[in-house]
Coordinates of C-alpha atoms and ligand atoms in Angstrom, one line a residue:
Chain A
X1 CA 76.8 69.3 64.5
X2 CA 77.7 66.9 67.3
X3 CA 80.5 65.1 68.1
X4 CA 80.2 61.4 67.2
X5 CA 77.9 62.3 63.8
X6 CA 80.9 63.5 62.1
X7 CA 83.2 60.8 63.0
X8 CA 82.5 59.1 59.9
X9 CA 84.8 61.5 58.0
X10 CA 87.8 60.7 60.4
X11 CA 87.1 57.0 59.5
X12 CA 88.7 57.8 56.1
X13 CA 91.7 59.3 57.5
X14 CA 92.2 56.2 59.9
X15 CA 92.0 53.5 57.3
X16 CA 94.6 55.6 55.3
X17 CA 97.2 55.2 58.0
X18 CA 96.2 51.8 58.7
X19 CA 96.8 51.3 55.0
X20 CA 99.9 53.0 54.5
X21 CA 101.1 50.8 57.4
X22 CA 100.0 47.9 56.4
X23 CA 101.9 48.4 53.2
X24 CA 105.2 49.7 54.8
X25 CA 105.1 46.6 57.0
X26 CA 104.1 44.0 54.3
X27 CA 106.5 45.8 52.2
X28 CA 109.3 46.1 54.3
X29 CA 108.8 41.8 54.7
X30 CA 109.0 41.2 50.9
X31 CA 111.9 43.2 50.6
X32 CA 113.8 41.9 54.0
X33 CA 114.1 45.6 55.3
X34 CA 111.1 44.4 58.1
X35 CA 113.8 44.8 61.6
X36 CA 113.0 45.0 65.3
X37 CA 116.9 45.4 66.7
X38 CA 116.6 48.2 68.5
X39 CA 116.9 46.9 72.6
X40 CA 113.7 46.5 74.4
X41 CA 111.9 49.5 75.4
X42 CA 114.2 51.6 73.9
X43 CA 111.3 52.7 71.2
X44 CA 109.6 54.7 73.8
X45 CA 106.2 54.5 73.5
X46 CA 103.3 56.5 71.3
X47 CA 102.0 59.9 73.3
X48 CA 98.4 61.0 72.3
X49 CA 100.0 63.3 69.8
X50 CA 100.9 59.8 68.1
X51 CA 104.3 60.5 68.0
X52 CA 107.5 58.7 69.5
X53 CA 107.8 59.6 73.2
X54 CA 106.9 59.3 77.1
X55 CA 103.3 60.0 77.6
X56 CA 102.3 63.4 76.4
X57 CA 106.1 64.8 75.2
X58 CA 107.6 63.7 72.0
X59 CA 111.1 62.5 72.5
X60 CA 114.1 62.0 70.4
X61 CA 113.7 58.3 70.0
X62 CA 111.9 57.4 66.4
X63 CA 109.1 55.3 66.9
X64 CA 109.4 51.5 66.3
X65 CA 112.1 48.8 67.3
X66 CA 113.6 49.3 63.8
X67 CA 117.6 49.9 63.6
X68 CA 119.4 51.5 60.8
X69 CA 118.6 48.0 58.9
X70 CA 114.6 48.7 58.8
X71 CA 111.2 49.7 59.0
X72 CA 109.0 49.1 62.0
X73 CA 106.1 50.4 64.1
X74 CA 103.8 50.9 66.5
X75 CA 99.6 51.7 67.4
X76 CA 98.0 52.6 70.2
X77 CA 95.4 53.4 71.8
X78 CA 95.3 55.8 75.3
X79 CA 92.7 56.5 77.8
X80 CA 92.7 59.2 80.5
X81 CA 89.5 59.2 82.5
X82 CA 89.1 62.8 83.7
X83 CA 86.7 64.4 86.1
X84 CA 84.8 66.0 83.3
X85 CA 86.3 64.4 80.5
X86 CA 88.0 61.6 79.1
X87 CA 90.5 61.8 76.4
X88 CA 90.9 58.5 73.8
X89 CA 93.6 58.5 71.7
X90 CA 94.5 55.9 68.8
X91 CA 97.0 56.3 66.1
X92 CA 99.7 54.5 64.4
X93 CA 103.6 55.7 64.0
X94 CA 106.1 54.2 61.4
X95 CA 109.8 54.7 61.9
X96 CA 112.2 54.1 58.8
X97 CA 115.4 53.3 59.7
X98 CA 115.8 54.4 63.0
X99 CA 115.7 58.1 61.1
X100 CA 112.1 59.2 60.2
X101 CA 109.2 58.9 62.0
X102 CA 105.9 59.3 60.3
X103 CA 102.3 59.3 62.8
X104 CA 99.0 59.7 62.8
X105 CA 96.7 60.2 65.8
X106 CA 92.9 60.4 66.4
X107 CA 92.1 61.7 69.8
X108 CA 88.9 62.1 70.5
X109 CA 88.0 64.2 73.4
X110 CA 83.7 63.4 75.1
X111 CA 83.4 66.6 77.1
X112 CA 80.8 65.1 79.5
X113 CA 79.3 67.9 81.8
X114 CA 81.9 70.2 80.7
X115 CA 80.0 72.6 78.2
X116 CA 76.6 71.9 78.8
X117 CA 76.2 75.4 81.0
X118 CA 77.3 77.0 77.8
X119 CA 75.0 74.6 75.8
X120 CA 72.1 75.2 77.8
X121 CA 72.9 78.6 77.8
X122 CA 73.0 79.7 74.2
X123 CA 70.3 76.9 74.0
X124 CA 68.5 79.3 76.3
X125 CA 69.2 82.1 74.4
X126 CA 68.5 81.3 71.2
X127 CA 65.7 84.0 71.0
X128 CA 68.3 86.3 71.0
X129 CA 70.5 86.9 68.1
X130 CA 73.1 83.6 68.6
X131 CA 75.7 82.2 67.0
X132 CA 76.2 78.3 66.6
X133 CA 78.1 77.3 69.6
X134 CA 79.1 73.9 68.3
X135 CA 78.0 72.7 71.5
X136 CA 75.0 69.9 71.8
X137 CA 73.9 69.8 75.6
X138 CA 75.2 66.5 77.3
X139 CA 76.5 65.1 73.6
X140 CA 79.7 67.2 72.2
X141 CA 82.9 65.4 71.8
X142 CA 85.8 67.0 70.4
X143 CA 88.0 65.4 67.8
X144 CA 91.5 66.4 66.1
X145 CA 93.5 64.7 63.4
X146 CA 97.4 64.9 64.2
X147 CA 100.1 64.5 61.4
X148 CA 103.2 63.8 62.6
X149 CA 107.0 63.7 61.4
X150 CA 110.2 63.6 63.0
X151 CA 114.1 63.1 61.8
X152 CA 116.8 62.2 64.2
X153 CA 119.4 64.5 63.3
X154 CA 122.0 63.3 65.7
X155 CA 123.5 61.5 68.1
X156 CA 122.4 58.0 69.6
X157 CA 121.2 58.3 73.3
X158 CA 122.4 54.9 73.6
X159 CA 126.0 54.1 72.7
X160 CA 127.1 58.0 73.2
X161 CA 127.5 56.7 76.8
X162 CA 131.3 58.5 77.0
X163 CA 130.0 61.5 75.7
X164 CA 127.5 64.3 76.8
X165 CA 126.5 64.2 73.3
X166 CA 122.6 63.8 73.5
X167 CA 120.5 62.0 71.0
X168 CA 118.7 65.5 68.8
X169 CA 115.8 65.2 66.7
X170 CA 113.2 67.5 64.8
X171 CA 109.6 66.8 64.4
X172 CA 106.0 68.4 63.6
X173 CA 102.4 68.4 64.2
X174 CA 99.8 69.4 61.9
X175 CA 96.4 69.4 64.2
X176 CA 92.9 69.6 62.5
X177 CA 90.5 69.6 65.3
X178 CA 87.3 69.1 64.0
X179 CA 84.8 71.2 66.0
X180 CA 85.1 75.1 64.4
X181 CA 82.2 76.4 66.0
X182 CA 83.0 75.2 69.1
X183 CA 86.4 76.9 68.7
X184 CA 85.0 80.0 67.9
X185 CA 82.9 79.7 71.5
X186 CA 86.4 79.2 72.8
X187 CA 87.5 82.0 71.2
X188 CA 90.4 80.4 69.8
X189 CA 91.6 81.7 66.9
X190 CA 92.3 78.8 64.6
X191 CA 91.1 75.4 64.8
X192 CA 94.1 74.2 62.8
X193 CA 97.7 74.5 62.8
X194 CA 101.4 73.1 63.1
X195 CA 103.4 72.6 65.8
X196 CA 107.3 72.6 65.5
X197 CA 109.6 71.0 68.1
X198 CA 113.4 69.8 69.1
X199 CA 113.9 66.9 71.1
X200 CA 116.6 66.4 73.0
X201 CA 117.0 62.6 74.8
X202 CA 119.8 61.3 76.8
X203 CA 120.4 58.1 78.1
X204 CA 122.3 57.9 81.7
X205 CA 122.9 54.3 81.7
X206 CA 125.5 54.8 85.7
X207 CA 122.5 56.1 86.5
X208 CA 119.7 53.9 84.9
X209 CA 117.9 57.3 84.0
X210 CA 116.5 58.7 80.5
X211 CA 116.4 62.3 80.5
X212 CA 114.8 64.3 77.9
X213 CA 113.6 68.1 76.8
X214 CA 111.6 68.9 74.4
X215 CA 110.9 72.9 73.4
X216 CA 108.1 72.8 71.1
X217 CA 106.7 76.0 69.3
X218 CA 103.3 76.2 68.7
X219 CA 100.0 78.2 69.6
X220 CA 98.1 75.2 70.9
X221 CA 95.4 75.3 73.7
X222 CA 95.6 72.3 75.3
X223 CA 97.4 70.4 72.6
X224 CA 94.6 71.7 70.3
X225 CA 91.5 70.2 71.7
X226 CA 90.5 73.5 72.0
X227 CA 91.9 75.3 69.2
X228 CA 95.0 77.5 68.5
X229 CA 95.5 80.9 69.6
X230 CA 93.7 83.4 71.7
X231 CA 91.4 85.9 70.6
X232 CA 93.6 88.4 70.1
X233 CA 96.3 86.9 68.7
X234 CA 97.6 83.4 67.2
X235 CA 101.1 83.8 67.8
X236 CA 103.8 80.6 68.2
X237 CA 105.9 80.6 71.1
X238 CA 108.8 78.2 72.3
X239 CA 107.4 76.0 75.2
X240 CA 109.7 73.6 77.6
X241 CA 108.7 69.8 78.7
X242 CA 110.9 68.1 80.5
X243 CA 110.5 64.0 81.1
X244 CA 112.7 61.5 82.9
X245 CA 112.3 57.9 83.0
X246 CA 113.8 55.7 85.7
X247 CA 114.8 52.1 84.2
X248 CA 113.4 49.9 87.2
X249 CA 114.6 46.9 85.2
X250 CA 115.0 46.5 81.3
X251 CA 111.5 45.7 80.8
X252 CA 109.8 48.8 83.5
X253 CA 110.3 52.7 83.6
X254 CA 108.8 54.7 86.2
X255 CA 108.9 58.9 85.6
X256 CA 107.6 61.6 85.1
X257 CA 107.1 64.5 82.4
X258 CA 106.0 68.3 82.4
X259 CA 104.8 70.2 79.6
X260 CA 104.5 73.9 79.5
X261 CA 101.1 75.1 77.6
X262 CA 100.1 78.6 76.9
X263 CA 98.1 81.3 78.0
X264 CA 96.1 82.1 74.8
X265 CA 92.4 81.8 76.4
X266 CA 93.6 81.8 79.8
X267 CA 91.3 84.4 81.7
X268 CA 88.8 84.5 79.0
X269 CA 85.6 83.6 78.9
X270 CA 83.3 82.0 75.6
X271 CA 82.0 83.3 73.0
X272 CA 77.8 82.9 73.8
X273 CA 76.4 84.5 70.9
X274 CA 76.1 88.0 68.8
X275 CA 79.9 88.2 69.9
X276 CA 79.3 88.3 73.2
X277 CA 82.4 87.3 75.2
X278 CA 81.3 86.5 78.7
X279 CA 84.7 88.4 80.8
X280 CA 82.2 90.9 80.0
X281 CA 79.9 89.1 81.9
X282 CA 77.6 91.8 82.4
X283 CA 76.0 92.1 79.3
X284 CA 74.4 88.6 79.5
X285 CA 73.6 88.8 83.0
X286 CA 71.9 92.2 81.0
X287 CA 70.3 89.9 78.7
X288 CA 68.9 87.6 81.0
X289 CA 67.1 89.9 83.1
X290 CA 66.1 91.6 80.1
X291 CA 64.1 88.6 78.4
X292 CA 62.8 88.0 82.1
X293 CA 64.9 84.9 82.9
X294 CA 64.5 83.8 86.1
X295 CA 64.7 80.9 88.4
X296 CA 67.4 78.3 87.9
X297 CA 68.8 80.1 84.6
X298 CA 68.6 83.3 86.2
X299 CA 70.9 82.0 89.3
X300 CA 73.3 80.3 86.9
X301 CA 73.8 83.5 85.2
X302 CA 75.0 84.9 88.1
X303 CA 77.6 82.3 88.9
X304 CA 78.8 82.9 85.1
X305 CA 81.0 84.9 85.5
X306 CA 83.5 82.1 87.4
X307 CA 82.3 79.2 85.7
X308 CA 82.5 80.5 81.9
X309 CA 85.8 81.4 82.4
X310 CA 88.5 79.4 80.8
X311 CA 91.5 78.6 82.1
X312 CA 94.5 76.4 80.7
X313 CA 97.5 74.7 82.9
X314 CA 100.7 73.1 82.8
X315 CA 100.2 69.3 82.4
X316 CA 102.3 66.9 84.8
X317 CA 102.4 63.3 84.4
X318 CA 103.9 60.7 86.8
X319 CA 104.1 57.1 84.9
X320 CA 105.0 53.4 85.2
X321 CA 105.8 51.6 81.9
X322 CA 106.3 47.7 81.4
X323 CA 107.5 46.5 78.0
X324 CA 106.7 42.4 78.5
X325 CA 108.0 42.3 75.2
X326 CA 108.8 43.9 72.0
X327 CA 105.3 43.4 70.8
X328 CA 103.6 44.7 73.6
X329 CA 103.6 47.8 76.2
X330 CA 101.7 49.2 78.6
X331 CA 101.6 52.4 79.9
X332 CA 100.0 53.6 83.4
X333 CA 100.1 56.6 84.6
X334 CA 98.6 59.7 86.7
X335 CA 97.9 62.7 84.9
X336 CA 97.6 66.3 86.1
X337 CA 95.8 68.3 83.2
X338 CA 95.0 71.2 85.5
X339 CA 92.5 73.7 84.6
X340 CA 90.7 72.8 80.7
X341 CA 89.0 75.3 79.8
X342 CA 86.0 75.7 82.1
X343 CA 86.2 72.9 84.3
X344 CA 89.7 73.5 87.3
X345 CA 91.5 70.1 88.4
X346 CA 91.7 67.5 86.0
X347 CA 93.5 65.2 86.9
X348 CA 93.0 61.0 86.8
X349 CA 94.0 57.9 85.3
X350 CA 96.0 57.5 82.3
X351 CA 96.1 53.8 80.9
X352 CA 98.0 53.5 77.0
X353 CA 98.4 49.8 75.6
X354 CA 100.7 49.5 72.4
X355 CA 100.9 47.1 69.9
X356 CA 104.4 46.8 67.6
X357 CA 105.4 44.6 64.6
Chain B
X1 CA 109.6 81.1 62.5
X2 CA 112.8 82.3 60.4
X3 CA 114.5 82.8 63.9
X4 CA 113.3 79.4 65.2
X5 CA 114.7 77.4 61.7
X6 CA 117.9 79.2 62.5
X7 CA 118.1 78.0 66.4
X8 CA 117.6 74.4 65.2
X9 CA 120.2 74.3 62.5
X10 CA 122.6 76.2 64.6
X11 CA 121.8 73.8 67.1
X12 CA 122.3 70.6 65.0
X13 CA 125.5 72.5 63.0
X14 CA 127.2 72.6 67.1
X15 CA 126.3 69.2 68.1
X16 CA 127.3 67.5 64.7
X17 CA 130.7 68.6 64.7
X18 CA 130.5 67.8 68.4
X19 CA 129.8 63.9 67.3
X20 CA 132.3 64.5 65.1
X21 CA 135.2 64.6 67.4
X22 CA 133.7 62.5 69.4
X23 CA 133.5 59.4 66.6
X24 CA 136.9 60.1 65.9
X25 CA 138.0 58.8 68.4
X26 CA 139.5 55.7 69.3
X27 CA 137.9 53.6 71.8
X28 CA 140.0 52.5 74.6
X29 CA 140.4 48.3 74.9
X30 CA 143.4 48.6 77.4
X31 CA 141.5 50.8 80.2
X32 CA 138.8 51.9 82.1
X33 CA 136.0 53.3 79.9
X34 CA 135.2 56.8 80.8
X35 CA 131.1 57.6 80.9
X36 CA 129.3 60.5 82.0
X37 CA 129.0 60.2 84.4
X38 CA 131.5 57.3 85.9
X39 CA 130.5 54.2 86.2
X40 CA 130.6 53.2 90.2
X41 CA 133.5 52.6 91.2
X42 CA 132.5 49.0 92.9
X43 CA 130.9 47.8 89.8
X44 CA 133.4 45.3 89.5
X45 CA 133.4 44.0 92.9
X46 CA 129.3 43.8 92.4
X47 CA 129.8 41.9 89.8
X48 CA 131.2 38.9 91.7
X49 CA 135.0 40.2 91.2
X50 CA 137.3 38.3 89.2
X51 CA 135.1 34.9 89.2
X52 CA 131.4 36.2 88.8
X53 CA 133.0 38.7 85.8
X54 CA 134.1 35.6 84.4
X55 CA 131.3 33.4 84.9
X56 CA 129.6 36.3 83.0
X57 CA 131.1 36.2 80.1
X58 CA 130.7 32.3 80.5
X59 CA 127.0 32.6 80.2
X60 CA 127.4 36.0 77.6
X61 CA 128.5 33.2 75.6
X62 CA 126.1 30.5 76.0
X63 CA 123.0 33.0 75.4
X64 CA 125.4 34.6 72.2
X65 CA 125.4 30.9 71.0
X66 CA 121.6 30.4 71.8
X67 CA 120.8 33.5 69.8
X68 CA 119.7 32.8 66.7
X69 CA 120.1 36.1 65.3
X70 CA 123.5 35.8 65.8
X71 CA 125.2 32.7 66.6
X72 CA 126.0 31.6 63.0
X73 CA 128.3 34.2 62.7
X74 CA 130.3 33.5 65.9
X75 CA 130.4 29.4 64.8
X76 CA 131.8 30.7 61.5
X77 CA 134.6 32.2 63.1
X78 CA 135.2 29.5 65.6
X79 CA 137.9 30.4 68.0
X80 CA 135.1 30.9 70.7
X81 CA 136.9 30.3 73.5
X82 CA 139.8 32.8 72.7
X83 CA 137.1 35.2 72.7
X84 CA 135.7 34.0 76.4
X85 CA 139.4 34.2 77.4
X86 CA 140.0 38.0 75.6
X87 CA 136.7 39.2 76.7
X88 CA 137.1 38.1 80.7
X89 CA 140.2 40.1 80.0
X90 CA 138.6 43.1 78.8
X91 CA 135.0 43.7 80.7
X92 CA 137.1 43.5 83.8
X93 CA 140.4 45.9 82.6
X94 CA 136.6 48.2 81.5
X95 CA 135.2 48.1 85.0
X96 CA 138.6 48.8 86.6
X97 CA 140.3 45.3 87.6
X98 CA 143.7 45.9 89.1
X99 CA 145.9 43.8 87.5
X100 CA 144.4 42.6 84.4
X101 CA 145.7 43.5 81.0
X102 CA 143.6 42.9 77.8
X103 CA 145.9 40.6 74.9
X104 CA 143.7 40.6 72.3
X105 CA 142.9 42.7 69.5
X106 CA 141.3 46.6 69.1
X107 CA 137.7 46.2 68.9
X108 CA 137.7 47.9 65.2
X109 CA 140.6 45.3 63.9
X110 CA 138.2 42.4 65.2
X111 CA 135.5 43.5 64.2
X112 CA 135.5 45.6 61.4
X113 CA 135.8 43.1 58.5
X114 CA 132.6 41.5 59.6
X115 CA 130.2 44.0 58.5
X116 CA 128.3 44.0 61.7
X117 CA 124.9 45.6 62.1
X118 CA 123.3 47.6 64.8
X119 CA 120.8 44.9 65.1
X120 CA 123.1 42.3 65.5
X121 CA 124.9 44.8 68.2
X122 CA 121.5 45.0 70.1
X123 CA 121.4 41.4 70.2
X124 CA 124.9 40.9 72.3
X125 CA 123.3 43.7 74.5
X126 CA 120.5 41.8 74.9
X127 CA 122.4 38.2 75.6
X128 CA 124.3 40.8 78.4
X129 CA 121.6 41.3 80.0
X130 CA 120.1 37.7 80.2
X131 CA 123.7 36.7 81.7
X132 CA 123.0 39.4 84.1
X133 CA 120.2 37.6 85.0
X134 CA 121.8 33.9 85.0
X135 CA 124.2 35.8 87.7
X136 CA 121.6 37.1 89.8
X137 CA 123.7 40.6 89.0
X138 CA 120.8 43.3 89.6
X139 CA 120.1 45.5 86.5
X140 CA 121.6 48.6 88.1
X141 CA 125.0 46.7 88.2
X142 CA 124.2 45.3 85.1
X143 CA 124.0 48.8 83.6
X144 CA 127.7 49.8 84.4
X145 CA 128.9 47.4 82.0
X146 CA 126.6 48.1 79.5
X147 CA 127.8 51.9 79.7
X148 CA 130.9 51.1 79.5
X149 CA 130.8 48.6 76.4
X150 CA 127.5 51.2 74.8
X151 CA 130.5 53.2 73.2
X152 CA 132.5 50.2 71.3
X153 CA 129.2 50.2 68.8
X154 CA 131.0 52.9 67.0
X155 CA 134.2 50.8 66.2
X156 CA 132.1 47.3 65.9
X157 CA 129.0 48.3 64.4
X158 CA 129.9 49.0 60.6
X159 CA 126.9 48.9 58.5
Ligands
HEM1 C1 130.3 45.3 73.0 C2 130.2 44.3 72.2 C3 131.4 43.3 71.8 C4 132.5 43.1 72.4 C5 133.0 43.7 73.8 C6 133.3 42.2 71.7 C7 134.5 41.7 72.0 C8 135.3 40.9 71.2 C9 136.6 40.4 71.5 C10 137.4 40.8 72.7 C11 137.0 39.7 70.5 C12 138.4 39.0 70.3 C13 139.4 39.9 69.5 C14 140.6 39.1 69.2 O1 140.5 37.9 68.7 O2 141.7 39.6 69.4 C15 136.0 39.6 69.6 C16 136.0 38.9 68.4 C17 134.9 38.6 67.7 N1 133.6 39.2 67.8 FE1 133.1 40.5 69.1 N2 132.6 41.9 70.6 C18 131.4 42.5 70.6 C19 130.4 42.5 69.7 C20 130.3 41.6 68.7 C21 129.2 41.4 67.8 C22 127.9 42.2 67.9 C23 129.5 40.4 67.0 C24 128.6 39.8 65.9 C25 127.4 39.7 65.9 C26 130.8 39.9 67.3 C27 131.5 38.9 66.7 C28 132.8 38.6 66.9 C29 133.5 37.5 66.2 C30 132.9 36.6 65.1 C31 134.8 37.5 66.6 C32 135.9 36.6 66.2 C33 136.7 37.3 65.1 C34 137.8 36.4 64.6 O3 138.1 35.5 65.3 O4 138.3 36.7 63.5 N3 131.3 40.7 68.3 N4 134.9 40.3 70.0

C-alpha cells in the first residue's frame, strides 16, 4: 500500500497525455495549424497543477506559444526540495488556438520523515483495534492525477495596452490523489475533487509588470496532496492568489505569487485507528499506558499532542524566470509552503525546467 | 456552485461588452497613444530623440526584412522606404514628438486588405525589440513603444 508500488497505474495515465500530445502536435504539422507566434515568454510557464501560469497560480494566459493560427504546448517537470518533503511534478499542457488549454499533471509528493510518527505509531498499535493508515514507515509518497482545462473568455493582456480591460479566463482541476487511506488518517473528507477558478491577467507594459488574480473555488488541502475537505465538512470556498511578474528583460521575470489555502484540517489532528482522532489526544496517551507502553514510545506519546497536529498555510513564492528561447524555460524560485500537515516551515528551493514545441 | 457559475458569467457578460467598446474604437495614427497607465513622458527623448527614433525604425526594418516569417510579404508590397519614412513619422507623433505630423495612411486602410495574422503581428514585435537592442535602447524604454503600438493589433491584425 506504499507509495511507489502503485505508481504503475499512473504510468497509464502519463502515456495517454503523452499520446494525445504527441498526436495534437504531429497533427497540427500535417495540417499546417502547428504555430509558435505568440512573443517570447508570453506563454507563462506550467505550475505543478499543470496548468498555464507563474509557479503555483494558474493565470489567464493558455498554455503554449500558439496564436489564434494554432496548436502548441508545453511539459514540465518541477522540483521543490522541502525540509521534510520534496514535491516532483511533471505534466504536459496543450493550448488550441490561443483559446483552450487542456493539462495533465503528476505530482508526486515522498513524504520523508513526515508521517513516520504516525506510521510507527499505528504500527505500534496495531494490537489494538486499527485502521490502515496508508502510511508505510520511512516509505509513503503521495501521488495525485490533475486534469486540467481552461478557456480564455476575453480580452488579450497584451495589445489591450489603452484599456484597463484585463485578459479573463476560466479553468478546472479534477484531482485524484491516490493515497485514500492516508486521507482518511488526514481526516480529509474526499480524496478526489474539482477545482473551479477565474483568472484574471494584466499586462502593464509603462511599467514592465504582469499582474494577475486568480480566485479559485475549491475544498483542497494543500492543493490536494492531502485530500479535500475537513472532517466535518467538504465545502468549496472562493480563495484569492495574487502574482506579479516583473519583466527584467524580454527573456527574464522576477515576482512573486500568494495563494490562499483553507482551513479544512487545520487544528486537527489524524485519524490513528478505531476512529481515534488525536485533538483528543488523551485517549491514546490512554491507550498507551494501558497496553504498558513505555520508553521511547511512551515519551513520544506525550509530545503527540503538538506533533500530530496538522496544520495548513498560505503558500508564498518569490521567482526568477529566464525564457532563453521559445523552446526552453527555466523556472527558479523560493517557496514558502508553511505549515503541511504535521511538519511547520516548509519552505526551500523550487527549480521547474520546461520544454515547448 | 449555482452562485459561483453566475459570478463568472456576470463577470465575463461586464467585461465583454466592455471590450466591446473598447474594439470599436478607432485607433489614433495622428497622436499620442493613451495607455494605462501613460507611457513616460521622456520616452522619446530615451529613445535617442528625433535621430535614434529614426535609426530605429532603420534597423525595425532591416530585422522585418531578415525575418523570414515575414519579409516576403513586405518585398511584395515594395514601397519599403515609404514605410521607413511614414513610420519615423508615426512612432515619434506616438511617443509625443513636438512637431511631427504622420502623412500616411490609418493603420486599418493599410493594413487591412492584407489579411494579417497575430503571428505575423508578434513577429514585427519581436524585430522591435531586436532594434531595441541594435540601439542599445534598454528594454524598459523599449517597452513604451511597444505599449503604445500593442493597441494597433486590433486594426492590423485581421485574421
Ligand atoms: C504595430 C505594427 C505596425 C505598424 C506600426 C505598421 C505601420 C505601417 C505604416 C505606417 C505603413 C504605411 C501606410 C501607408 O502607406 O500610408 C504600413 C504599411 C504596410 N505594412 Fe505595416 N505596420 C505594422 C504591422 C505590420 C505587419 C505585422 C505587417 C505584415 C506582416 C505589415 C505590413 C505592411 C505592408 C506590406 C505595408 C505596405 C502596404 C502597401 O504599401 O500597400 N505591417 N505599415
Amino acid at each position: 500500500m506504499n507509495g511507489y508500488s502503485r505508481g504503475c497505474g499512473k504510468k497509464a495515465a502519463i502515456a495517454f497525455a503523452c499520446a494525445t500530445l504527441g498526436f495534437a502536435i504531429s497533427g497540427a504539422a500535417q495540417a499546417g495549424i502547428y504555430d509558435a507566434g505568440k512573443v517570447l515568454a508570453t506563454s507563462g510557464v506550467n505550475i505543478t497543477d499543470g496548468a498555464a501560469g507563474g509557479g503555483i497560480t494558474p493565470w489567464a494566459v493558455i498554455a503554449g506559444y500558439e496564436t489564434n493560427q494554432g496548436i502548441n504546448g508545453s511539459i514540465h517537470y518541477t522540483y521543490a526540495n522541502l525540509p521534510n518533503y520534496s514535491l516532483n511534478s511533471l505534466g504536459v499542457a496543450v493550448g488550441f488556438y490561443d483559446r483552450l488549454e487542456l493539462s495533465y499533471a503528476y505530482d508526486l509528493l515522498p513524504t520523508g520523515s513526515t508521517f513516520n510518527t504516525v506510521g510507527l505509531l499505528t504500527n505500534t498499535l496495531a494490537g489494538v483495534a486499527i485502521q490502515d493508515s496508508g502510511i508505510d514507515p520511512f516509505n509513503t509518497a503521495i501521488r495525485m492525477d490533475i486534469f486540467g482545462a481552461k478557456l480564455r473568455v476575453l480580452g488579450e493582456s497584451i495589445y489591450d495596452s489603452d484599456t484597463l480591460i484585463p485578459q479573463v479566463a476560466i479553468g478546472g482541476f479534477y484531482k485524484i490523489n491516490h493515497n485514500g487511506a492516508l486521507m482518511d488518517t488526514l481526516l480529509a473528507n474526499k480524496r478526489k475533487d474539482f477545482e473551479a477558478y477565474v483568472a484574471i491577467t494584466k499586462i502593464f507594459f509603462p511599467l514592465d509588470l504582469l499582474f494577475n488574480v486568480t480566485v479559485r473555488y475549491t475544498a483542497a488541502n494543500q492543493t490536494g496532496l492531502t485530500g479535500f475537505g475537513g472532517p466535518n465538512k467538504n465545502s468549496r470556498e472562493f480563495r484569492p492568489e495574487v502574482s506579479f511578474a516583473y519583466l527584467l528583460a524580454k527573456n527574464v521575470a522576477i515576482g512573486a505569487e500568494y495563494a490562499a489555502h483553507g482551513k479544512n484540517t487545520d487544528g486537527r489532528g489524524v485519524a490513528v485507528g478505531g476512529g481515534i482522532d488525536t485533538s483528543v489526544l488523551g485517549s491514546i496517551t490512554g491507550a498507551l499506558n494501558n497496553i504498558g507502553v513505555g520508553g521511547p514510545v511512551g515519551n513520544l506519546a506525550n509530545n503527540l499532542n503538538s506533533t500530530l497536529t496538522q496544520r495548513e498555510s498560505d503558500w508564498y513564492d518569490v521567482f526568477f524566470a529566464y525564457f532563453p528561447n521559445k523552446n526552453l524555460s527555466f523556472v527558479a524560485a523560493y517557496a514558502n509552503l508553511g505549515n503541511i500537515t504535521l511538519t511547520p516551515k516548509q519552505t526551500g528551493a523550487y527549480f521547474s525546467v520546461q520544454a515547448s514545441f | 456552485m449555482k452562485s459561483f457559475y453566475k459570478l463568472v458569467l456576470a463577470t465575463a457578460f461586464s467585461l465583454s461588452s466592455l471590450s466591446a467598446f473598447a474594439a470599436g474604437s478607432e485607433t489614433p495614427e495622428g497622436k499620442v497613444q493613451s495607455t494605462f497607465p501613460p507611457i513616460s513622458s521622456d520616452a522619446y527623448e530615451k529613445f535617442g530623440g528625433k535621430y535614434g527614433m529614426d535609426r530605429w525604425v532603420e534597423g525595425l526594418f532591416k530585422y522585418i526584412m531578415l525575418d523570414n516569417r515575414i519579409n516576403y510579404i513586405f518585398t511584395a508590397h515594395g514601397k519599403i522606404d515609404r514605410q521607413i519614412k511614414l513610420n519615423q513619422q508615426l512612432v515619434a507623433v506616438m511617443l509625443g514628438a513636438p512637431g511631427v505630423e504622420y502623412q500616411g495612411a490609418s493603420m486599418s486602410a493599410a493594413h487591412a486588405e492584407m489579411g494579417i495574422t497575430l503571428t505575423q503581428f508578434n513577429a514585427v514585435v519581436e524585430d522591435a525589440y531586436l532594434a531595441c537592442e541594435d540601439l542599445r535602447t534598454p528594454y524598459h524604454t523599449c517597452n513604451q513603444l511597444i505599449a503604445a503600438l500593442a493597441p494597433f493589433k486590433r486594426s492590423i491584425v485581421t485574421r
